[in-house]
Coordinates of C-alpha atoms and ligand atoms in Angstrom, one line a residue:
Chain A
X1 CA 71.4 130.7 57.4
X2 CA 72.7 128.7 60.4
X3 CA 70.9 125.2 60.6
X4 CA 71.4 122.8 63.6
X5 CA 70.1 119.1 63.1
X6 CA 70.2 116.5 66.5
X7 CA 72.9 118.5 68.4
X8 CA 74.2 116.5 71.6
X9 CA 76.9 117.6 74.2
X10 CA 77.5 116.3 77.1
X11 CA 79.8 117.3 80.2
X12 CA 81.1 113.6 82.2
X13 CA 77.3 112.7 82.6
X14 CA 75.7 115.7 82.5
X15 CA 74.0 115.6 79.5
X16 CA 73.7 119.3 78.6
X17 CA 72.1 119.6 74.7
X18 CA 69.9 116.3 73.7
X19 CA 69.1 116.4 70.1
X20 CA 68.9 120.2 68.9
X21 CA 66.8 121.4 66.0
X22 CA 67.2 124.8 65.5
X23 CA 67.2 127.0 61.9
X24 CA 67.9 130.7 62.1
X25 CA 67.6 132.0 58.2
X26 CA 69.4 134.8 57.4
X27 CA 69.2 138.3 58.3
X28 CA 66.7 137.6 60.9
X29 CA 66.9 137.6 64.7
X30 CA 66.5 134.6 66.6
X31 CA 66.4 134.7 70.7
X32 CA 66.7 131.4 72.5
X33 CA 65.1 131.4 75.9
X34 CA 65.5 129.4 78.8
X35 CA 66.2 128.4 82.6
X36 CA 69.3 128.6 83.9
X37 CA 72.0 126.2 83.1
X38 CA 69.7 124.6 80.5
X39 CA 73.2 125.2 77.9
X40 CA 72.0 128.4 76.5
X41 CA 75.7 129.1 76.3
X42 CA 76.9 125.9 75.4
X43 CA 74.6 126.1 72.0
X44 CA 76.0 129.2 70.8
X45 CA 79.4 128.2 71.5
X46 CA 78.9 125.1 69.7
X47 CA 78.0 126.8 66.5
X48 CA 81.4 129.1 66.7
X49 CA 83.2 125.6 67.3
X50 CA 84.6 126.7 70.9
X51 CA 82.5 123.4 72.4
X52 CA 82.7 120.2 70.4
X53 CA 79.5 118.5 69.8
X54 CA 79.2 114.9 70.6
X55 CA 77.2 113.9 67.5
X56 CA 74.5 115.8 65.6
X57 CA 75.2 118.8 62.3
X58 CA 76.1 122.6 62.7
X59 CA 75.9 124.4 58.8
X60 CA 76.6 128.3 58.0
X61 CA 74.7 128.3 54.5
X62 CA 74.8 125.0 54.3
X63 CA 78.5 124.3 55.1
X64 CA 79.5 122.2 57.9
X65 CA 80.8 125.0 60.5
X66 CA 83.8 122.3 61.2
X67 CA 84.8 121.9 57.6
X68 CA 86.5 124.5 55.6
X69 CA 89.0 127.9 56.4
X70 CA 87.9 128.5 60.2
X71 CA 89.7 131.9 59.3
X72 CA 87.3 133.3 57.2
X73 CA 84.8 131.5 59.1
X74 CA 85.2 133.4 62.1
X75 CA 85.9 136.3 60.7
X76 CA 81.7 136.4 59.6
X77 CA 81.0 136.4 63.3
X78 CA 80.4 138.6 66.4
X79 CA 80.2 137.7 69.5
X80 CA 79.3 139.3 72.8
X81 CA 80.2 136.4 75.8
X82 CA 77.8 136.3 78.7
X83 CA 80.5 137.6 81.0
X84 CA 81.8 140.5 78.7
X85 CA 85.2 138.0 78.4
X86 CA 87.6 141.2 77.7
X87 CA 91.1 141.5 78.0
X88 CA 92.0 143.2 81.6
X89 CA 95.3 143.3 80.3
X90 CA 94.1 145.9 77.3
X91 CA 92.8 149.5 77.4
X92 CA 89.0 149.9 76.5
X93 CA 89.4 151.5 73.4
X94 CA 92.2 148.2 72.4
X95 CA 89.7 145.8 73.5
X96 CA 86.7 147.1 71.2
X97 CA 89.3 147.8 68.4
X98 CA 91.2 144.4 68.7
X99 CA 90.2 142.8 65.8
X100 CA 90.9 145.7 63.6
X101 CA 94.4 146.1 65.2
X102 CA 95.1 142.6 63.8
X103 CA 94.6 140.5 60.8
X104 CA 95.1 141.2 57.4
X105 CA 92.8 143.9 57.2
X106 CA 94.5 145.6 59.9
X107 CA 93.5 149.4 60.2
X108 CA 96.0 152.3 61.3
X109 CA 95.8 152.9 65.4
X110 CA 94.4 156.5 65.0
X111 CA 91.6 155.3 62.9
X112 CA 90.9 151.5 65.2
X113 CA 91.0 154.1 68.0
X114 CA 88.4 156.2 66.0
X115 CA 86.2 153.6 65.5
X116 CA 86.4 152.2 68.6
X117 CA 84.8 155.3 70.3
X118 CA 82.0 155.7 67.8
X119 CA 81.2 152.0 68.9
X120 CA 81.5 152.9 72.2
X121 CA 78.9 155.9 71.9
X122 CA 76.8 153.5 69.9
X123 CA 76.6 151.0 73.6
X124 CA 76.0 154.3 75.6
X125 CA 79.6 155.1 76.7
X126 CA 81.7 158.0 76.7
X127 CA 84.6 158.7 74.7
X128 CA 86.7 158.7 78.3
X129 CA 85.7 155.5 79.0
X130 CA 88.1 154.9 75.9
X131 CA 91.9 154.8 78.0
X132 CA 90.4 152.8 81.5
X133 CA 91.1 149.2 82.1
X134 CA 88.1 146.9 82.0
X135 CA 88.9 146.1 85.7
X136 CA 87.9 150.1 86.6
X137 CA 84.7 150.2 84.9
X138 CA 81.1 148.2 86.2
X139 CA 79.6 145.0 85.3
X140 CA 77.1 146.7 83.2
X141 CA 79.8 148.8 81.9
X142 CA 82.1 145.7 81.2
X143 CA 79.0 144.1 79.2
X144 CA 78.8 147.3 77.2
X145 CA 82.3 147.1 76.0
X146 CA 81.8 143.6 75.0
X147 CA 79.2 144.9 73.3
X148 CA 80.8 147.1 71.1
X149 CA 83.9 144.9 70.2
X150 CA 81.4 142.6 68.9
X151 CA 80.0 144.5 66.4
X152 CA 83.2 146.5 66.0
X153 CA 84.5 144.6 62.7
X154 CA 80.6 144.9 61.7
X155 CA 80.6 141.1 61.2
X156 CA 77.5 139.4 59.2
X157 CA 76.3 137.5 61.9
X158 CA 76.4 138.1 65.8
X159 CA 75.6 136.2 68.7
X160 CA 74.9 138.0 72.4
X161 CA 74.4 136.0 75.7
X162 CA 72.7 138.0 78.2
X163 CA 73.2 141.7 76.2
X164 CA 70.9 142.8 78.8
X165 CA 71.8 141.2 82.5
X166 CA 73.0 143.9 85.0
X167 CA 71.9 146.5 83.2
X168 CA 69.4 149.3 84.6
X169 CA 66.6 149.5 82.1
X170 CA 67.0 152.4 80.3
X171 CA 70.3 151.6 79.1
X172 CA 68.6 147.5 78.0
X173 CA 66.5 149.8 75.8
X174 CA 69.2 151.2 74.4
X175 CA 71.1 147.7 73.7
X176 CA 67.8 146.2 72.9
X177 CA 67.4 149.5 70.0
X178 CA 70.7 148.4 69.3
X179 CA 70.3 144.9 68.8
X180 CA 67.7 145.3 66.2
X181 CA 68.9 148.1 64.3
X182 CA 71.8 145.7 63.4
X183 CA 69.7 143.3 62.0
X184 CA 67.4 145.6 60.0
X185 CA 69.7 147.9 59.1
X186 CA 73.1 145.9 58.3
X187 CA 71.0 143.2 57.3
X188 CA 73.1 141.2 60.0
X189 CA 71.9 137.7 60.9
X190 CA 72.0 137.6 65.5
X191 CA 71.3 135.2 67.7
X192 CA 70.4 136.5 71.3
X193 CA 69.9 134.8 74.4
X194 CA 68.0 136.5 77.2
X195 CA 65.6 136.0 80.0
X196 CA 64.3 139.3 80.1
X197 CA 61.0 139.3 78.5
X198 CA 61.0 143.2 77.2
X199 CA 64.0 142.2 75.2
X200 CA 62.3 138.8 73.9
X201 CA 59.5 141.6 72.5
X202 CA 62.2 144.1 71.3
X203 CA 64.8 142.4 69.4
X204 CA 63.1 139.0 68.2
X205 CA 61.7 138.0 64.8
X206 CA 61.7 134.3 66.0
X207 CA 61.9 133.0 69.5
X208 CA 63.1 129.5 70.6
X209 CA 62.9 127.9 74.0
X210 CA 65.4 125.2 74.8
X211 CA 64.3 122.6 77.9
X212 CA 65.3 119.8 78.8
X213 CA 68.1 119.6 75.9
X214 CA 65.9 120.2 73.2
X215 CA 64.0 123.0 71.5
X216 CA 61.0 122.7 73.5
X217 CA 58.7 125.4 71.5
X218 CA 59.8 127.8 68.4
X219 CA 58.3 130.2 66.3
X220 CA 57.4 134.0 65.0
X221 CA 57.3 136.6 68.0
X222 CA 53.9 137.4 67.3
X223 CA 52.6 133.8 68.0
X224 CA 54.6 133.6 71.7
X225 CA 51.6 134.2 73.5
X226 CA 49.2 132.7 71.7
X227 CA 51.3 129.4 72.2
X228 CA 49.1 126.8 74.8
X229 CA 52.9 125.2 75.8
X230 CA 53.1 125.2 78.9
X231 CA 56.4 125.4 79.8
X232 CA 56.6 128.9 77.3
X233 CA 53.7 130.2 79.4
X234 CA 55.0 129.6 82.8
X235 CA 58.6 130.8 81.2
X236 CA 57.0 133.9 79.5
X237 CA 54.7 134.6 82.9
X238 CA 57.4 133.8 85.2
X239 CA 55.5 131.6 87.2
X240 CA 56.6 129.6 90.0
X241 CA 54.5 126.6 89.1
X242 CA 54.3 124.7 85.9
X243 CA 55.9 122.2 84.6
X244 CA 59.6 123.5 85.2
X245 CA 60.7 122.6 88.1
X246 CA 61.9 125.0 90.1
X247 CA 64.8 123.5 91.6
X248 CA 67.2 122.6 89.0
Chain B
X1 CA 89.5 96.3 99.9
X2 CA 92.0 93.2 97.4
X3 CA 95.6 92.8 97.8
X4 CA 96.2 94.3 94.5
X5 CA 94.4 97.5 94.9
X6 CA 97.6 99.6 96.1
X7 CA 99.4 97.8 92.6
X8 CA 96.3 98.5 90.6
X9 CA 96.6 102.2 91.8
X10 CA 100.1 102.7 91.6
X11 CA 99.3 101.3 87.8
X12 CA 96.6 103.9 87.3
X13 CA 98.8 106.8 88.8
X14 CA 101.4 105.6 86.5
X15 CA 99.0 105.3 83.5
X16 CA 97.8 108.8 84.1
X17 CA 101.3 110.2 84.6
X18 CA 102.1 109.0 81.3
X19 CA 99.0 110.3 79.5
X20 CA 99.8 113.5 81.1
X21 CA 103.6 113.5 79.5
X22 CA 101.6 112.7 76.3
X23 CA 99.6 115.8 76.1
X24 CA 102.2 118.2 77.1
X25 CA 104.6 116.6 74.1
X26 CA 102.0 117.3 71.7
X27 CA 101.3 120.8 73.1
X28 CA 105.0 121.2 73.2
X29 CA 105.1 120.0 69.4
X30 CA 101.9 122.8 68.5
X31 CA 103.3 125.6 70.5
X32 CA 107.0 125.0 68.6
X33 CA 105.3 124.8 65.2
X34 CA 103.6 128.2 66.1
X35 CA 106.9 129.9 66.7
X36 CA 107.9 130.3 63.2
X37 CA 104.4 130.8 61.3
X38 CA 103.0 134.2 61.4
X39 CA 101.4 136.0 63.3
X40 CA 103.7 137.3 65.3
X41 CA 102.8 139.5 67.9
X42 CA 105.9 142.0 69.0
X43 CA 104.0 143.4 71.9
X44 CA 103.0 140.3 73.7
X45 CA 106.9 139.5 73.1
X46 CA 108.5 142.5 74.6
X47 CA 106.2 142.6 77.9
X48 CA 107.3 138.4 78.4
X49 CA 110.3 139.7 78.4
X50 CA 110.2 142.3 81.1
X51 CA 108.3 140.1 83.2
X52 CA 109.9 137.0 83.1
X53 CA 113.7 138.1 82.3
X54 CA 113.9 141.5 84.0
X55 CA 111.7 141.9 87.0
X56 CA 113.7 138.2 87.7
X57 CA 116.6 139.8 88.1
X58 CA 116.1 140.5 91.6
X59 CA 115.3 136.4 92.8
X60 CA 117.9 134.9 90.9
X61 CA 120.2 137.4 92.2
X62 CA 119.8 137.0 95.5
X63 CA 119.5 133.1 95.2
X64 CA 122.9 133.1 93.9
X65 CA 124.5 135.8 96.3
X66 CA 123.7 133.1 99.4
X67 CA 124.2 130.1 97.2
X68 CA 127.7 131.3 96.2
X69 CA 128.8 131.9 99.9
X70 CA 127.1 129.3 101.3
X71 CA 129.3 126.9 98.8
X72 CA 132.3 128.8 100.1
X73 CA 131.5 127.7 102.9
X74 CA 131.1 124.0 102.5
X75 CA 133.5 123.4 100.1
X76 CA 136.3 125.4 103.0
X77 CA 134.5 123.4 105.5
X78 CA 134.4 119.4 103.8
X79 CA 137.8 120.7 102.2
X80 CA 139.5 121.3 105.1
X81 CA 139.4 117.5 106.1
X82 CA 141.9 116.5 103.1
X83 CA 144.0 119.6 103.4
X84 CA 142.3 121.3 99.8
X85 CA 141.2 124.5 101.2
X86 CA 142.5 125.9 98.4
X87 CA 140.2 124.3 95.9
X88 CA 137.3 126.8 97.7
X89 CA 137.3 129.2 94.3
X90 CA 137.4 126.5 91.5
X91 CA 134.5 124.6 92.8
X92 CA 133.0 127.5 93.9
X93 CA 132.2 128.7 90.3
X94 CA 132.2 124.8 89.2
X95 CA 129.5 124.1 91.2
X96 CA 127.8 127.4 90.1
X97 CA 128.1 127.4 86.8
X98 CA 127.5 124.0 85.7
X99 CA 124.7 122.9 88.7
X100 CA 123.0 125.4 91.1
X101 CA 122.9 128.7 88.5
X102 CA 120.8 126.8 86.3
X103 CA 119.2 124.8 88.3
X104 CA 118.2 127.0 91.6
X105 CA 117.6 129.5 89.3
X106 CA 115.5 128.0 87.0
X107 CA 113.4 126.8 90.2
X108 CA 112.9 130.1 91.7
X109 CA 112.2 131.5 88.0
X110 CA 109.7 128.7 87.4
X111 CA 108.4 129.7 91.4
X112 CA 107.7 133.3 89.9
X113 CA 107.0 132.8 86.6
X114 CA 105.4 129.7 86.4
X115 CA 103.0 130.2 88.7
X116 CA 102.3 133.9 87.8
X117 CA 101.8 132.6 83.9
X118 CA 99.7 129.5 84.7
X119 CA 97.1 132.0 86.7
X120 CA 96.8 134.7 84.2
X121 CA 96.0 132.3 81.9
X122 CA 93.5 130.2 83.8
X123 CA 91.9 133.1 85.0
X124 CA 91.7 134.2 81.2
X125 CA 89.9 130.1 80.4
X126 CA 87.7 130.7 83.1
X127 CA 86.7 134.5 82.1
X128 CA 85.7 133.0 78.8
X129 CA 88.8 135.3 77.8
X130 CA 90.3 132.5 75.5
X131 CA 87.3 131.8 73.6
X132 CA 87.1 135.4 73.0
X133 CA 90.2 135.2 71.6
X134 CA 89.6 132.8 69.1
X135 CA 86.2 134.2 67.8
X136 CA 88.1 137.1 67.0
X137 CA 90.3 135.0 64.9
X138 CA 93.5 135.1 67.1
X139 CA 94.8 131.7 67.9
X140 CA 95.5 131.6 71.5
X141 CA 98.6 129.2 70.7
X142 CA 100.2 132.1 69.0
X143 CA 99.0 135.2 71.0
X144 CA 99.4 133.3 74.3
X145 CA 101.7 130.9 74.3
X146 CA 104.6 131.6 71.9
X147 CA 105.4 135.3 73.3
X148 CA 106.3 133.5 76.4
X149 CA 108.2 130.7 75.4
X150 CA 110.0 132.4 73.2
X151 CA 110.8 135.1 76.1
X152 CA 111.6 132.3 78.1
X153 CA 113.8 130.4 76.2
X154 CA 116.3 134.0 75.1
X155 CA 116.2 135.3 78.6
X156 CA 117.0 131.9 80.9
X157 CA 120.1 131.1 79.5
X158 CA 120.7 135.5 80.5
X159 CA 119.3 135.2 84.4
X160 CA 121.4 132.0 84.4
X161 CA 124.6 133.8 83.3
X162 CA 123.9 137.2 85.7
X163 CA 123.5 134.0 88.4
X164 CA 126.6 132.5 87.6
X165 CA 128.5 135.5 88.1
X166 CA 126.9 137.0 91.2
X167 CA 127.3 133.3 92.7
X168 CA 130.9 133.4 92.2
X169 CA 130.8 137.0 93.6
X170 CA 129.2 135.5 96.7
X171 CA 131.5 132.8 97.3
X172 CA 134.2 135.7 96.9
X173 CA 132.7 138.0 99.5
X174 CA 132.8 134.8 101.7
X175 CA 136.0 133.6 100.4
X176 CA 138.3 137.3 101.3
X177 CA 136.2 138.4 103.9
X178 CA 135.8 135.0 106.0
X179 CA 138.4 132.8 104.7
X180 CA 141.3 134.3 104.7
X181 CA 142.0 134.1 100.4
X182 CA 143.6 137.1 98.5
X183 CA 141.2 139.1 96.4
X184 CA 143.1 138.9 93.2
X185 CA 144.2 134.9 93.6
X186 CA 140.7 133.6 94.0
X187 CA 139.3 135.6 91.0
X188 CA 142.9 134.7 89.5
X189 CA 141.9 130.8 90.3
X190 CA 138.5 131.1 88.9
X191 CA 139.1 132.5 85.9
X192 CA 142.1 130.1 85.3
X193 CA 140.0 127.0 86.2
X194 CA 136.6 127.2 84.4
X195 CA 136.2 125.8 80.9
X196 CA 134.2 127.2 78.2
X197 CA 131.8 124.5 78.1
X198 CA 131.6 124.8 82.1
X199 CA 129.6 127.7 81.6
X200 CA 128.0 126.8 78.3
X201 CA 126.5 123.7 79.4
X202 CA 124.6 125.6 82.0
X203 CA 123.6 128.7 79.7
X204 CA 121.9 125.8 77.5
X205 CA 120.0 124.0 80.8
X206 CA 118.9 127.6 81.7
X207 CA 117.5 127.8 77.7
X208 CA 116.0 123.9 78.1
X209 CA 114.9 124.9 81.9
X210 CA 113.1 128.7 80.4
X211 CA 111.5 126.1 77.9
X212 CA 109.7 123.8 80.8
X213 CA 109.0 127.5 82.7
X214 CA 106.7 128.6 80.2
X215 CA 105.4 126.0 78.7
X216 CA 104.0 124.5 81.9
X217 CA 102.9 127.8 83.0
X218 CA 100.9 128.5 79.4
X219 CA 99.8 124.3 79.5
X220 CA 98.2 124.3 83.0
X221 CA 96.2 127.4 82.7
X222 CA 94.7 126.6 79.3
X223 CA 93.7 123.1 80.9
X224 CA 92.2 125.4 84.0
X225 CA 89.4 123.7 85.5
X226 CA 86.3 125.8 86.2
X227 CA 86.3 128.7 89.1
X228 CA 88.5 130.2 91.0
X229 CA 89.7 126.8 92.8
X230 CA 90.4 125.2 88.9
X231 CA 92.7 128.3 88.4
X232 CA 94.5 127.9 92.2
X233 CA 94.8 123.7 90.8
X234 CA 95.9 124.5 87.7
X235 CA 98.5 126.9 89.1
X236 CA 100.1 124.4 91.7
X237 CA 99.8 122.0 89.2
X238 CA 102.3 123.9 87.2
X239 CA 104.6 125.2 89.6
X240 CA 105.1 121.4 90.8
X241 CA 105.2 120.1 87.1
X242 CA 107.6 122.8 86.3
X243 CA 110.0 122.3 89.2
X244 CA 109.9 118.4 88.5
X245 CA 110.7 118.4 84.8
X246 CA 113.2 120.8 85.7
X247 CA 115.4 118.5 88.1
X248 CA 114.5 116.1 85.5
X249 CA 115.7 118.0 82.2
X250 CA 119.0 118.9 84.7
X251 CA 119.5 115.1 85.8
X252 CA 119.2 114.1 81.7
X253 CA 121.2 116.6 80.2
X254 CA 124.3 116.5 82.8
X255 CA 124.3 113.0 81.7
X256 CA 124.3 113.9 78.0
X257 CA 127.0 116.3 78.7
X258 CA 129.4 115.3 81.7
X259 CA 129.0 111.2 80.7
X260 CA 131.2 110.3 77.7
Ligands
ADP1 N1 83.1 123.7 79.9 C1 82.2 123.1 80.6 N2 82.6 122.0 81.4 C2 81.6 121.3 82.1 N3 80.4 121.7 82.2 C3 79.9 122.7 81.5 C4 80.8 123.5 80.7 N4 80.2 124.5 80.1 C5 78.9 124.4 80.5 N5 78.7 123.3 81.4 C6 77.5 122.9 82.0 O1 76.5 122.9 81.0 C7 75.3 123.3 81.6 C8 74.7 124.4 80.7 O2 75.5 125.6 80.9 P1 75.2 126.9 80.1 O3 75.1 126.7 78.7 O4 76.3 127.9 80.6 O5 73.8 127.3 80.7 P2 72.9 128.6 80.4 O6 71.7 128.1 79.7 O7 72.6 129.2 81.7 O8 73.7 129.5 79.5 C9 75.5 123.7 83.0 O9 75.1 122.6 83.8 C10 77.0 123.8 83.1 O10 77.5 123.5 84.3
MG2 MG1 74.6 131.2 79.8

């Protein structure tokens, strides 16, 4: 279970998170949705430690995620970065497989390589796509790779901004299949940020919608539109207006 | 606009100077205390290597062909006016070996290197590329930054030495060709005349300067700012930081050494 109490960050004086609440038990599948620059990013790269919160609690089953062997910490998560964040200086196949090219549980090349491509398959790309350079392949492609070196190691819990941006929309279904057979399957514990709706539907358990710094509405799935908030309904409906403003 | 405000902002620049020397001493400090903990990461090692020793080869050679016969030059030229013409070999390779091997070729080392380092890795902060290296549990410190210093460090004190000689060779070419001096006297009179620590002395700048190369390089582009225009920053930042510390490093240790 990851559990954030009155999380703040600011940037000089742009004050980006203001007092999260947020509890994701385990196994489950949380999306956090959003506008924009609302720090989407900025919360799930608080909870790995890669941005320092000002003030305010992050716990991993109840341990303080800045206390304790950030090893083994890290080595429980998965993450896929909003930009795809590979290594253009690596192969493919060396990107998805670098984690099990390294560490103490370091596997043999052929078998890295090996499972690099079954990953690969798994994101919807072929076993060529393996020996390119990140730099040859497409955005969407690019995203897919990131994809698969985040649940490469098959970590416990895995976090995914934007699986689905650039993507054409049979191959988000696919990601989106994805997404959730990790959680009910491997019992995996994800936390997903999106803004397109058909994903909300297809991967979430639980839905959260940060504004304004804060967790503005959360809850089950099934009870996102039955919520009267308005700012979830002009988010979910995509209206122009509402309470958000519209020029952020 | 008060009297004081160019001393207050001379203070501040000063201030901030210093804060800046702060942080690269401590990253210095980190970076050194990665290089004998494991990890280690051969790869990353070997390919420093070929890029900042090897395919340096050609700049620092060429830098030292026209430095050596340009010194020739002067040294005929300024000598000429006491009648010591013949000292054109001696101080030819003293002036090499101890001053402008190291130092011009630590510049244009820290011109190609630096530079090329410091936007690799900015590029990699801005591509979110370094967090990804940490969530999967590789410290960028070790995987970034020690490969190259280490590469650094070994291979200066080589480009220095490869320097040294084709700068001598220069001021040869210019020496039999131009000024009149007998092939096997002036290589005669520069072998007699340097000292063992002569050439040492600048084989250990070139280690200090490969040091400063890297380590600005690797320090700027982790402190990238955001965008393509923090990378460019960050990258003339540590050209110019590089180059600096260099002149500095030279100034300090010619001192240590050459002062007793
Ligand atoms: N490293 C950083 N330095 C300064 N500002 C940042 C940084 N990271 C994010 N921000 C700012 O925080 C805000 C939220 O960013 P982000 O979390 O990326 O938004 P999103 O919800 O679209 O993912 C933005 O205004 C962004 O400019
Ligand atoms: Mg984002």
């Amino acid at each position: 279970m990851i559990e954030l109490s009155d999380v703040h960050k600011k940037f000089g004086s742009n004050r980006v998170l203001q007092g999260v609440d947020l509890v994701i038990p385990k196994a489950t599948s949380m999306v956090i949705i959003g506008g924009s620059g609302t720090g989407k990013s900025v919360l799930l790269k608080s909870v790995l430690g890669l941005v320092r919160p000002d003030s305010g609690t992050i716990t991993l089953d109840g341990q303080d995620v800045t206390t304790g062997d950030r090893d083994a910490f890290l080595a429980r998560f998965g993450m896929l970065f909003q930009g795809g964040a590979l290594f253009d200086s690596l192969r493919v196949w060396e990107n998805v497989a670098f984690r099990l090219l390294r560490g103490e549980r370091k596997l043999p090349k052929p078998q890295a390589r090996e499972i690099a491509i079954e990953k690969l398959r798994r994101v919807g790309l072929k076993p060529e796509t393996a020996d390119q350079f990140p730099a040859e392949l497409s955005g969407g492609m690019q995203k897919r790779v990131g994809l698969a070196r985040a649940i490469a190691a098959e970590p416990e819990i895995i976090f995914f901004d934007e699986p689905t941006t650039g993507l054409d929309p049979i191959m988000s279904g696919v990601i989106n299949d994805l997404i959730r057979e990790i959680v009910t399957e491997m019992g995996a514990t994800a936390m997903t940020i999106t803004h397109d709706m058909t994903s909300v539907r297809a991967i979430a358990d639980n839905v959260a919608m940060l504004h304004g710094g804060k967790i503005r509405w959360t809850g089950p799935v099934s009870e996102l539109d039955a919520t009267d908030d308005p700012y979830v309904q002009q988010f979910i409906h995509g209206r122009a207006d509402g309470p958000i403003e519209s020029v952020r | 606009m008060s009297v004081l405000s160019p001393v207050a902002s001379i203070g501040r620049a000063t201030l901030s100077l210093l804060a800046s020397l702060g942080r690269i001493a401590i990253f210095a400090v980190q970076v050194v205390g990665h290089i004998f903990r494991p990890p280690f990461y051969p790869r990353e090692f070997l390919s420093a290597l070929m890029q900042i020793g090897w395919f340096s080869l050609p700049v620092v050679g060429m830098t030292a062909l026209f430095t050596g016969g340009a010194l020739a030059l002067q040294i005929y030229a300024g000598g000429a006016r006491y009648g010591a013409e013949a000292a054109v070999p001696s101080i030819t390779a003293i002036g090499m070996v101890r001053e402008l091997g190291p130092v011009l070729g630590g510049l244009m080392v820290a011109a190609r290197v630096t530079s090329s380092i410091a936007a690799e890795i900015g590029t990699m902060k801005v591509t979110e590329q370094i967090d990804a290296l940490v969530t999967l549990s590789t410290n960028p410190l070790k995987y970034l930054a020690v490969p190259r210093v280490v590469a650094a460090v070994l291979v200066m004190p080589i480009l220095v030495a490869v320097g040294d000689s084709i700068g001598i060779a220069g001021g040869w070419l210019v020496g039999v060709n131009q000024l009149g001096f007998n092939s096997a006297a002036y290589l005669q009179n520069t072998v007699n005349f340097l000292e063992f620590w002569d050439v040492a002395s600048g084989l250990v700048k070139g280690a200090a300067f490969g040091f400063i190369i890297a380590l600005m390089g690797v320090f700027h582009g982790m402190n990238s700012g955001r965008g393509a225009q923090g990378v460019g920053a960050a990258t003339k930042s540590a050209v110019v930081a590089a180059s600096v510390l260099i002149l500095a490093a030279n100034f300090l240790l010619t001192r240590v050494f050459f002062t007793s």
